[in-house]
mmCIF file of C-alpha atoms in Angstrom:
data_model
loop_
_atom_site.group_PDB
_atom_site.id
_atom_site.type_symbol
_atom_site.label_atom_id
_atom_site.label_comp_id
_atom_site.label_asym_id
_atom_site.label_seq_id
_atom_site.Cartn_x
_atom_site.Cartn_y
_atom_site.Cartn_z
ATOM 1 C CA MET A 1 0.000 0.000 0.000
ATOM 2 C CA THR A 2 1.049 3.459 -0.761
ATOM 3 C CA ALA A 3 0.505 6.094 1.966
ATOM 4 C CA THR A 4 -0.807 9.477 0.881
ATOM 5 C CA PHE A 5 0.199 12.528 2.898
ATOM 6 C CA ARG A 6 -1.587 15.990 2.721
ATOM 7 C CA LEU A 7 0.330 19.043 3.719
ATOM 8 C CA ASP A 8 -1.904 21.788 5.170
ATOM 9 C CA PRO A 9 -0.690 25.405 5.108
ATOM 10 C CA PRO A 10 0.631 26.572 8.394
ATOM 11 C CA ALA A 11 -1.864 28.370 10.579
ATOM 12 C CA ASP A 12 -1.598 32.118 10.679
ATOM 13 C CA PRO A 13 -0.056 32.980 13.984
ATOM 14 C CA GLY A 14 -1.774 36.377 13.961
ATOM 15 C CA PRO A 15 -0.225 39.778 14.307
ATOM 16 C CA GLY A 16 2.646 40.175 16.565
ATOM 17 C CA PRO A 17 2.635 42.339 19.599
ATOM 18 C CA ASP A 18 3.895 45.336 17.625
ATOM 19 C CA GLU A 19 1.700 44.856 14.547
ATOM 20 C CA PRO A 20 -1.747 46.493 14.248
ATOM 21 C CA ARG A 21 -4.615 44.124 14.397
ATOM 22 C CA PRO A 22 -6.939 44.137 11.354
ATOM 23 C CA GLY A 23 -10.229 45.900 11.882
ATOM 24 C CA PRO A 24 -13.645 44.452 11.177
ATOM 25 C CA ALA A 25 -13.602 45.717 7.596
ATOM 26 C CA ALA A 26 -10.300 43.950 6.915
ATOM 27 C CA ALA A 27 -11.729 40.736 8.299
ATOM 28 C CA GLY A 28 -14.681 40.965 5.913
ATOM 29 C CA ALA A 29 -17.196 41.735 8.641
ATOM 30 C CA ARG A 30 -19.695 44.665 8.474
ATOM 31 C CA PRO A 31 -18.910 47.496 10.854
ATOM 32 C CA ALA A 32 -21.009 47.334 13.945
ATOM 33 C CA THR A 33 -23.352 50.333 14.383
ATOM 34 C CA ARG A 34 -24.092 51.425 17.896
ATOM 35 C CA PRO A 35 -27.761 52.431 18.311
ATOM 36 C CA ARG A 36 -28.351 56.018 19.223
ATOM 37 C CA SER A 37 -29.334 56.387 22.760
ATOM 38 C CA ALA A 38 -32.721 58.059 22.997
ATOM 39 C CA ARG A 39 -33.038 61.118 25.204
ATOM 40 C CA PRO A 40 -34.282 60.204 28.634
ATOM 41 C CA ARG A 41 -37.974 60.747 29.070
ATOM 42 C CA SER A 42 -37.303 62.704 32.233
ATOM 43 C CA ALA A 43 -35.237 65.251 30.255
ATOM 44 C CA ARG A 44 -38.063 65.784 27.759
ATOM 45 C CA ARG A 45 -40.549 66.246 30.567
ATOM 46 C CA SER A 46 -38.241 68.727 32.251
ATOM 47 C CA GLU A 47 -37.977 70.792 29.053
ATOM 48 C CA ALA A 48 -41.762 70.713 28.606
ATOM 49 C CA ARG A 49 -42.284 71.963 32.158
ATOM 50 C CA ALA A 50 -39.722 74.721 31.634
ATOM 51 C CA GLY A 51 -41.425 75.852 28.419
ATOM 52 C CA LEU A 52 -44.827 75.847 30.099
ATOM 53 C CA ALA A 53 -43.443 77.881 32.989
ATOM 54 C CA MET A 54 -42.045 80.488 30.591
ATOM 55 C CA ALA A 55 -45.319 80.713 28.653
ATOM 56 C CA SER A 56 -47.547 80.745 31.732
ATOM 57 C CA PRO A 57 -47.484 84.567 32.261
ATOM 58 C CA ALA A 58 -48.691 85.167 28.706
ATOM 59 C CA ILE A 59 -51.292 82.413 29.037
ATOM 60 C CA LEU A 60 -52.600 83.860 32.304
ATOM 61 C CA LEU A 61 -52.831 87.358 30.829
ATOM 62 C CA LEU A 62 -54.622 85.985 27.772
ATOM 63 C CA LEU A 63 -57.118 84.195 29.971
ATOM 64 C CA ALA A 64 -57.622 87.157 32.304
ATOM 65 C CA PHE A 65 -58.029 89.901 29.705
ATOM 66 C CA LEU A 66 -59.465 88.080 26.676
ATOM 67 C CA ILE A 67 -60.967 84.650 27.244
ATOM 68 C CA VAL A 68 -62.675 85.329 30.580
ATOM 69 C CA PRO A 69 -64.170 88.727 29.538
ATOM 70 C CA VAL A 70 -65.505 87.232 26.298
ATOM 71 C CA LEU A 71 -67.140 84.322 28.110
ATOM 72 C CA LEU A 72 -68.461 86.620 30.845
ATOM 73 C CA GLY A 73 -69.892 89.018 28.275
ATOM 74 C CA PHE A 74 -71.576 86.130 26.474
ATOM 75 C CA VAL A 75 -73.221 84.979 29.705
ATOM 76 C CA LEU A 76 -74.256 88.487 30.803
ATOM 77 C CA SER A 77 -75.875 89.218 27.427
ATOM 78 C CA PHE A 78 -78.701 86.847 28.406
ATOM 79 C CA THR A 79 -79.304 88.491 31.794
ATOM 80 C CA ASN A 80 -80.679 91.752 33.201
ATOM 81 C CA ALA A 81 -77.329 92.615 34.801
ATOM 82 C CA ARG A 82 -76.777 96.218 35.824
ATOM 83 C CA LEU A 83 -73.702 97.801 37.357
ATOM 84 C CA VAL A 84 -75.653 99.001 40.410
ATOM 85 C CA SER A 85 -79.213 97.777 40.862
ATOM 86 C CA PRO A 86 -81.424 96.526 43.713
ATOM 87 C CA GLU A 87 -82.921 93.922 41.357
ATOM 88 C CA PRO A 88 -81.401 90.439 41.550
ATOM 89 C CA LEU A 89 -79.560 89.029 38.570
ATOM 90 C CA ARG A 90 -81.854 86.848 36.485
ATOM 91 C CA PHE A 91 -81.876 85.137 33.110
ATOM 92 C CA VAL A 92 -83.929 87.010 30.477
ATOM 93 C CA GLY A 93 -83.207 84.886 27.416
ATOM 94 C CA LEU A 94 -83.230 86.793 24.137
ATOM 95 C CA ASP A 95 -84.966 89.887 25.525
ATOM 96 C CA ASN A 96 -81.856 92.062 25.159
ATOM 97 C CA PHE A 97 -81.461 91.102 21.502
ATOM 98 C CA VAL A 98 -85.152 91.642 20.796
ATOM 99 C CA ARG A 99 -84.860 95.071 22.402
ATOM 100 C CA ALA A 100 -81.903 95.962 20.184
ATOM 101 C CA PHE A 101 -83.628 95.037 16.924
ATOM 102 C CA THR A 102 -87.162 96.196 17.716
ATOM 103 C CA VAL A 103 -87.143 98.903 20.399
ATOM 104 C CA ASP A 104 -83.806 100.739 20.419
ATOM 105 C CA PRO A 105 -83.691 103.322 17.572
ATOM 106 C CA THR A 106 -80.109 104.287 18.388
ATOM 107 C CA PHE A 107 -78.970 100.739 17.604
ATOM 108 C CA PHE A 108 -80.090 100.952 13.978
ATOM 109 C CA ARG A 109 -78.687 104.456 13.593
ATOM 110 C CA SER A 110 -75.385 103.290 15.035
ATOM 111 C CA MET A 111 -75.310 100.312 12.666
ATOM 112 C CA VAL A 112 -75.953 102.538 9.643
ATOM 113 C CA ASN A 113 -73.245 104.981 10.736
ATOM 114 C CA THR A 114 -70.766 102.147 11.291
ATOM 115 C CA PHE A 115 -71.340 100.614 7.866
ATOM 116 C CA ALA A 116 -71.273 104.020 6.170
ATOM 117 C CA PHE A 117 -67.987 104.864 7.861
ATOM 118 C CA ALA A 118 -66.437 101.523 6.863
ATOM 119 C CA ALA A 119 -67.750 101.731 3.289
ATOM 120 C CA VAL A 120 -65.897 105.020 2.770
ATOM 121 C CA VAL A 121 -62.785 104.498 4.891
ATOM 122 C CA VAL A 122 -61.829 101.024 3.633
ATOM 123 C CA PRO A 123 -61.411 101.834 -0.095
ATOM 124 C CA VAL A 124 -60.141 105.392 0.437
ATOM 125 C CA GLN A 125 -57.573 104.456 3.062
ATOM 126 C CA ALA A 126 -56.388 101.369 1.173
ATOM 127 C CA GLY A 127 -56.166 103.206 -2.149
ATOM 128 C CA PHE A 128 -54.456 106.277 -0.749
ATOM 129 C CA GLY A 129 -52.032 104.100 1.195
ATOM 130 C CA LEU A 130 -51.102 102.213 -1.982
ATOM 131 C CA PHE A 131 -50.634 105.502 -3.839
ATOM 132 C CA LEU A 132 -48.256 106.801 -1.166
ATOM 133 C CA ALA A 133 -46.402 103.479 -1.109
ATOM 134 C CA LEU A 134 -45.823 103.680 -4.862
ATOM 135 C CA LEU A 135 -44.481 107.213 -4.437
ATOM 136 C CA VAL A 136 -42.054 106.413 -1.619
ATOM 137 C CA ASN A 137 -40.898 103.189 -3.288
ATOM 138 C CA GLN A 138 -38.754 105.213 -5.693
ATOM 139 C CA ARG A 139 -34.968 105.225 -5.418
ATOM 140 C CA ILE A 140 -34.502 108.934 -5.009
ATOM 141 C CA ARG A 141 -32.685 111.030 -2.449
ATOM 142 C CA GLY A 142 -34.718 112.021 0.590
ATOM 143 C CA VAL A 143 -37.429 109.391 0.152
ATOM 144 C CA THR A 144 -36.814 108.087 3.693
ATOM 145 C CA ALA A 145 -37.770 111.476 5.111
ATOM 146 C CA PHE A 146 -41.132 111.314 3.337
ATOM 147 C CA ARG A 147 -41.746 107.838 4.728
ATOM 148 C CA VAL A 148 -41.136 109.145 8.244
ATOM 149 C CA ILE A 149 -43.372 112.181 7.696
ATOM 150 C CA PHE A 150 -46.258 110.062 6.431
ATOM 151 C CA PHE A 151 -45.879 107.686 9.387
ATOM 152 C CA ILE A 152 -45.780 110.339 12.139
ATOM 153 C CA PRO A 153 -49.611 110.520 12.560
ATOM 154 C CA VAL A 154 -49.695 106.761 13.165
ATOM 155 C CA VAL A 155 -47.389 106.903 16.187
ATOM 156 C CA THR A 156 -49.166 109.971 17.576
ATOM 157 C CA SER A 157 -51.817 109.261 20.204
ATOM 158 C CA ILE A 158 -55.254 109.080 18.604
ATOM 159 C CA VAL A 159 -56.650 110.983 21.595
ATOM 160 C CA VAL A 160 -54.226 113.860 21.009
ATOM 161 C CA VAL A 161 -54.951 113.815 17.279
ATOM 162 C CA SER A 162 -58.701 113.890 17.915
ATOM 163 C CA ILE A 163 -58.388 116.875 20.268
ATOM 164 C CA LEU A 164 -56.275 118.808 17.758
ATOM 165 C CA TRP A 165 -58.686 118.129 14.916
ATOM 166 C CA LYS A 166 -61.610 119.085 17.138
ATOM 167 C CA PHE A 167 -60.109 122.561 17.500
ATOM 168 C CA MET A 168 -59.338 122.664 13.777
ATOM 169 C CA TYR A 169 -62.996 121.916 12.978
ATOM 170 C CA GLN A 170 -64.292 124.822 15.063
ATOM 171 C CA PRO A 171 -66.074 127.666 13.162
ATOM 172 C CA SER A 172 -63.030 129.864 13.769
ATOM 173 C CA GLY A 173 -60.568 127.007 13.364
ATOM 174 C CA VAL A 174 -57.769 126.462 10.880
ATOM 175 C CA ILE A 175 -59.868 124.576 8.332
ATOM 176 C CA ASN A 176 -62.561 127.224 7.988
ATOM 177 C CA SER A 177 -59.936 129.986 7.937
ATOM 178 C CA PHE A 178 -58.018 128.232 5.165
ATOM 179 C CA ILE A 179 -61.132 127.673 3.040
ATOM 180 C CA ASP A 180 -62.180 131.289 3.625
ATOM 181 C CA SER A 181 -58.811 132.567 2.375
ATOM 182 C CA VAL A 182 -58.865 130.283 -0.674
ATOM 183 C CA THR A 183 -62.410 131.276 -1.651
ATOM 184 C CA LEU A 184 -61.682 135.000 -1.074
ATOM 185 C CA GLY A 185 -64.318 135.294 1.630
ATOM 186 C CA ALA A 186 -67.075 133.432 -0.211
ATOM 187 C CA TRP A 187 -66.985 130.647 2.398
ATOM 188 C CA GLN A 188 -68.881 131.609 5.511
ATOM 189 C CA GLY A 189 -67.572 128.696 7.562
ATOM 190 C CA THR A 190 -69.467 125.894 9.259
ATOM 191 C CA ALA A 191 -69.439 124.035 12.542
ATOM 192 C CA TRP A 192 -68.284 120.734 11.108
ATOM 193 C CA LEU A 193 -68.855 118.671 14.241
ATOM 194 C CA ASN A 194 -72.148 120.313 15.217
ATOM 195 C CA ASP A 195 -73.890 119.723 11.894
ATOM 196 C CA PRO A 196 -75.440 116.232 11.459
ATOM 197 C CA SER A 197 -74.739 116.358 7.729
ATOM 198 C CA THR A 198 -70.992 116.971 8.112
ATOM 199 C CA ALA A 199 -69.997 115.459 11.477
ATOM 200 C CA LEU A 200 -69.438 111.908 10.232
ATOM 201 C CA PHE A 201 -67.618 113.156 7.138
ATOM 202 C CA ALA A 202 -65.282 115.197 9.341
ATOM 203 C CA ILE A 203 -64.421 112.116 11.388
ATOM 204 C CA ILE A 204 -63.831 110.114 8.198
ATOM 205 C CA VAL A 205 -61.266 112.671 7.008
ATOM 206 C CA LEU A 206 -59.482 112.584 10.360
ATOM 207 C CA SER A 207 -59.427 108.777 10.468
ATOM 208 C CA VAL A 208 -58.029 108.411 6.958
ATOM 209 C CA TRP A 209 -55.328 111.014 7.620
ATOM 210 C CA GLN A 210 -54.299 109.399 10.904
ATOM 211 C CA ALA A 211 -54.060 105.746 9.791
ATOM 212 C CA VAL A 212 -53.051 105.909 6.127
ATOM 213 C CA GLY A 213 -49.341 105.932 7.010
ATOM 214 C CA PHE A 214 -49.562 102.510 8.633
ATOM 215 C CA HIS A 215 -51.091 100.908 5.562
ATOM 216 C CA MET A 216 -48.609 102.763 3.380
ATOM 217 C CA LEU A 217 -45.831 100.828 5.129
ATOM 218 C CA ILE A 218 -47.707 97.543 4.689
ATOM 219 C CA TRP A 219 -48.108 98.198 0.960
ATOM 220 C CA LEU A 220 -44.464 99.261 0.773
ATOM 221 C CA SER A 221 -43.279 96.025 2.349
ATOM 222 C CA GLY A 222 -45.274 94.115 -0.242
ATOM 223 C CA LEU A 223 -43.857 96.184 -3.098
ATOM 224 C CA GLN A 224 -40.291 95.542 -1.984
ATOM 225 C CA THR A 225 -40.787 91.769 -2.099
ATOM 226 C CA ILE A 226 -41.570 91.788 -5.835
ATOM 227 C CA PRO A 227 -38.525 90.584 -7.831
ATOM 228 C CA GLU A 228 -37.014 93.234 -10.086
ATOM 229 C CA GLU A 229 -36.605 90.605 -12.816
ATOM 230 C CA LEU A 230 -40.368 90.634 -13.385
ATOM 231 C CA TYR A 231 -40.312 94.349 -14.175
ATOM 232 C CA GLU A 232 -37.302 93.902 -16.454
ATOM 233 C CA ALA A 233 -39.103 91.158 -18.366
ATOM 234 C CA ALA A 234 -42.205 93.344 -18.661
ATOM 235 C CA ARG A 235 -40.154 96.257 -19.996
ATOM 236 C CA MET A 236 -38.509 93.969 -22.538
ATOM 237 C CA ASP A 237 -42.004 93.056 -23.747
ATOM 238 C CA GLY A 238 -42.751 96.751 -24.223
ATOM 239 C CA ALA A 239 -44.998 97.157 -21.177
ATOM 240 C CA GLY A 240 -45.504 100.686 -19.941
ATOM 241 C CA ALA A 241 -46.019 101.849 -16.373
ATOM 242 C CA TRP A 242 -49.714 100.964 -16.294
ATOM 243 C CA ARG A 243 -49.209 97.481 -17.758
ATOM 244 C CA GLN A 244 -46.383 96.813 -15.304
ATOM 245 C CA PHE A 245 -48.674 97.752 -12.443
ATOM 246 C CA LYS A 246 -51.612 95.731 -13.796
ATOM 247 C CA ASP A 247 -49.693 92.605 -14.834
ATOM 248 C CA VAL A 248 -46.850 92.538 -12.289
ATOM 249 C CA THR A 249 -47.440 94.732 -9.244
ATOM 250 C CA TRP A 250 -51.120 94.102 -8.559
ATOM 251 C CA PRO A 251 -51.037 90.277 -8.843
ATOM 252 C CA CYS A 252 -47.918 90.056 -6.670
ATOM 253 C CA LEU A 253 -49.568 92.186 -3.979
ATOM 254 C CA ARG A 254 -52.364 89.690 -3.402
ATOM 255 C CA PRO A 255 -51.281 88.557 0.118
ATOM 256 C CA THR A 256 -50.682 92.175 1.134
ATOM 257 C CA ARG A 257 -54.024 93.166 -0.340
ATOM 258 C CA ILE A 258 -55.879 90.613 1.770
ATOM 259 C CA PHE A 259 -54.121 91.713 4.964
ATOM 260 C CA VAL A 260 -54.771 95.409 4.339
ATOM 261 C CA LEU A 261 -58.427 94.828 3.480
ATOM 262 C CA ILE A 262 -59.162 92.794 6.602
ATOM 263 C CA THR A 263 -57.258 95.050 9.022
ATOM 264 C CA ILE A 264 -58.818 98.268 7.720
ATOM 265 C CA THR A 265 -62.306 96.758 7.844
ATOM 266 C CA ILE A 266 -61.962 95.547 11.434
ATOM 267 C CA ALA A 267 -60.487 98.874 12.560
ATOM 268 C CA ALA A 268 -63.222 100.847 10.785
ATOM 269 C CA LEU A 269 -66.009 98.779 12.309
ATOM 270 C CA GLY A 270 -64.465 99.295 15.759
ATOM 271 C CA LEU A 271 -64.492 103.103 15.577
ATOM 272 C CA PHE A 272 -64.721 104.531 19.099
ATOM 273 C CA VAL A 273 -62.007 106.942 20.268
ATOM 274 C CA GLN A 274 -62.648 109.679 17.712
ATOM 275 C CA ILE A 275 -66.371 109.599 18.490
ATOM 276 C CA ASP A 276 -65.852 109.669 22.243
ATOM 277 C CA VAL A 277 -63.426 112.603 22.118
ATOM 278 C CA MET A 278 -64.969 114.752 19.391
ATOM 279 C CA THR A 279 -68.753 114.300 19.251
ATOM 280 C CA GLN A 280 -69.929 111.829 21.945
ATOM 281 C CA GLY A 281 -72.194 110.275 19.320
ATOM 282 C CA GLY A 282 -73.914 113.532 18.371
ATOM 283 C CA PRO A 283 -75.343 115.613 17.046
ATOM 284 C CA VAL A 284 -78.630 113.672 17.089
ATOM 285 C CA ASP A 285 -76.811 110.302 17.010
ATOM 286 C CA SER A 286 -75.345 111.182 13.619
ATOM 287 C CA THR A 287 -71.918 109.836 14.624
ATOM 288 C CA SER A 288 -72.912 107.077 17.040
ATOM 289 C CA THR A 289 -71.364 103.698 16.180
ATOM 290 C CA LEU A 290 -71.998 100.162 17.407
ATOM 291 C CA VAL A 291 -68.969 100.125 19.688
ATOM 292 C CA TYR A 292 -69.699 103.571 21.108
ATOM 293 C CA HIS A 293 -73.352 102.699 21.691
ATOM 294 C CA ALA A 294 -72.383 99.456 23.466
ATOM 295 C CA VAL A 295 -69.863 101.220 25.721
ATOM 296 C CA LEU A 296 -72.280 104.069 26.445
ATOM 297 C CA THR A 297 -75.038 101.630 27.351
ATOM 298 C CA GLY A 298 -72.899 99.284 29.403
ATOM 299 C CA TYR A 299 -70.826 101.730 31.440
ATOM 300 C CA ARG A 300 -72.384 105.164 31.466
ATOM 301 C CA GLN A 301 -75.974 103.897 31.618
ATOM 302 C CA GLN A 302 -74.845 100.892 33.715
ATOM 303 C CA GLN A 303 -76.915 98.414 31.668
ATOM 304 C CA ILE A 304 -74.279 95.677 31.630
ATOM 305 C CA GLY A 305 -76.566 92.961 30.274
ATOM 306 C CA TYR A 306 -77.866 95.013 27.359
ATOM 307 C CA GLY A 307 -74.411 96.396 26.607
ATOM 308 C CA SER A 308 -73.035 92.843 26.510
ATOM 309 C CA ALA A 309 -75.769 91.878 24.059
ATOM 310 C CA LEU A 310 -74.820 94.794 21.796
ATOM 311 C CA SER A 311 -71.170 93.742 21.993
ATOM 312 C CA LEU A 312 -72.089 90.181 21.050
ATOM 313 C CA VAL A 313 -74.039 91.433 18.031
ATOM 314 C CA PHE A 314 -71.046 93.518 16.994
ATOM 315 C CA PHE A 315 -68.732 90.507 17.376
ATOM 316 C CA VAL A 316 -70.953 88.370 15.144
ATOM 317 C CA ILE A 317 -71.125 91.121 12.503
ATOM 318 C CA VAL A 318 -67.340 91.541 12.419
ATOM 319 C CA LEU A 319 -66.815 87.769 12.301
ATOM 320 C CA VAL A 320 -69.224 87.326 9.393
ATOM 321 C CA ILE A 321 -67.685 90.198 7.422
ATOM 322 C CA ALA A 322 -64.155 88.881 8.012
ATOM 323 C CA LEU A 323 -65.144 85.376 6.893
ATOM 324 C CA VAL A 324 -66.867 86.718 3.776
ATOM 325 C CA GLN A 325 -63.822 88.806 2.893
ATOM 326 C CA ARG A 326 -61.550 85.817 3.420
ATOM 327 C CA HIS A 327 -63.794 83.679 1.204
ATOM 328 C CA LEU A 328 -63.908 86.251 -1.587
ATOM 329 C CA THR A 329 -60.145 86.795 -1.528
ATOM 330 C CA ARG A 330 -59.097 83.161 -1.170
ATOM 331 C CA ASP A 331 -56.749 81.576 -3.677
ATOM 332 C CA LYS A 332 -58.817 80.398 -6.633
ATOM 333 C CA ASP A 333 -56.207 77.773 -7.514
#
């Protein structure tokens, strides 16, 4: 018999003490991945408590000065609550609302005045603000000074502005004197705030003058976000100033347009300070508004329940108008 011998290769003794050992990749093994350690739940809870503690002052103020008064006003609108009265507080249902729509003539006059004021102020103030924004959007020397001048009435107290304009509207005030000098004495002057036919118009002029600077800045911020490349492309197509405004500026101002429309409408419907300082709702309720009538009824006449009902009606009117505006100006796409 013949013996067969097989010689196996010598076993690898491995790296010496001074040689680097091969890593997992060299050995053909996949590198081990260590799972990320999740943040301890206690740390997340601690951060949540810290955030809640920081936000708690704002939350408490919001509850104290907004949520609670709104809920309290809603409840009181269905009662006979008075500021000082020997009668006990009792639930009267819809009597306050029926009184507003059937008995109180000042309520309807105030509603008409409010809508008339808003119908004039909203388009005039928005349009004039856009016109001023287009003027001060030019790259000319001194344009910043004009922006500041137009914005000064906005940062001036509306109470101070109303007092100044009240003196200006006097029969011997600046406005009548100016018109008299321009007309060479043909203008006899008028008591703007004492005439029912001119009192509301006088307050409209004051309100537009005082707030137009704010909306000018809003329009201006929208104008400065429009890319200059769009105007360059329009000019290359032969578009003039009007076509550039119609095809480039106006469509790009859509978000700004919605914001301006809603803010002016809400501010116009909430007219109060000018009325309280200048006319107190007169003469003959010709300048009374919904907000002024509600405040007058609730505080000065101490009819808290009825005043709360008027405030609730005003809130519903503003909410409906805001929702309708948002629906009409929504993105059609």
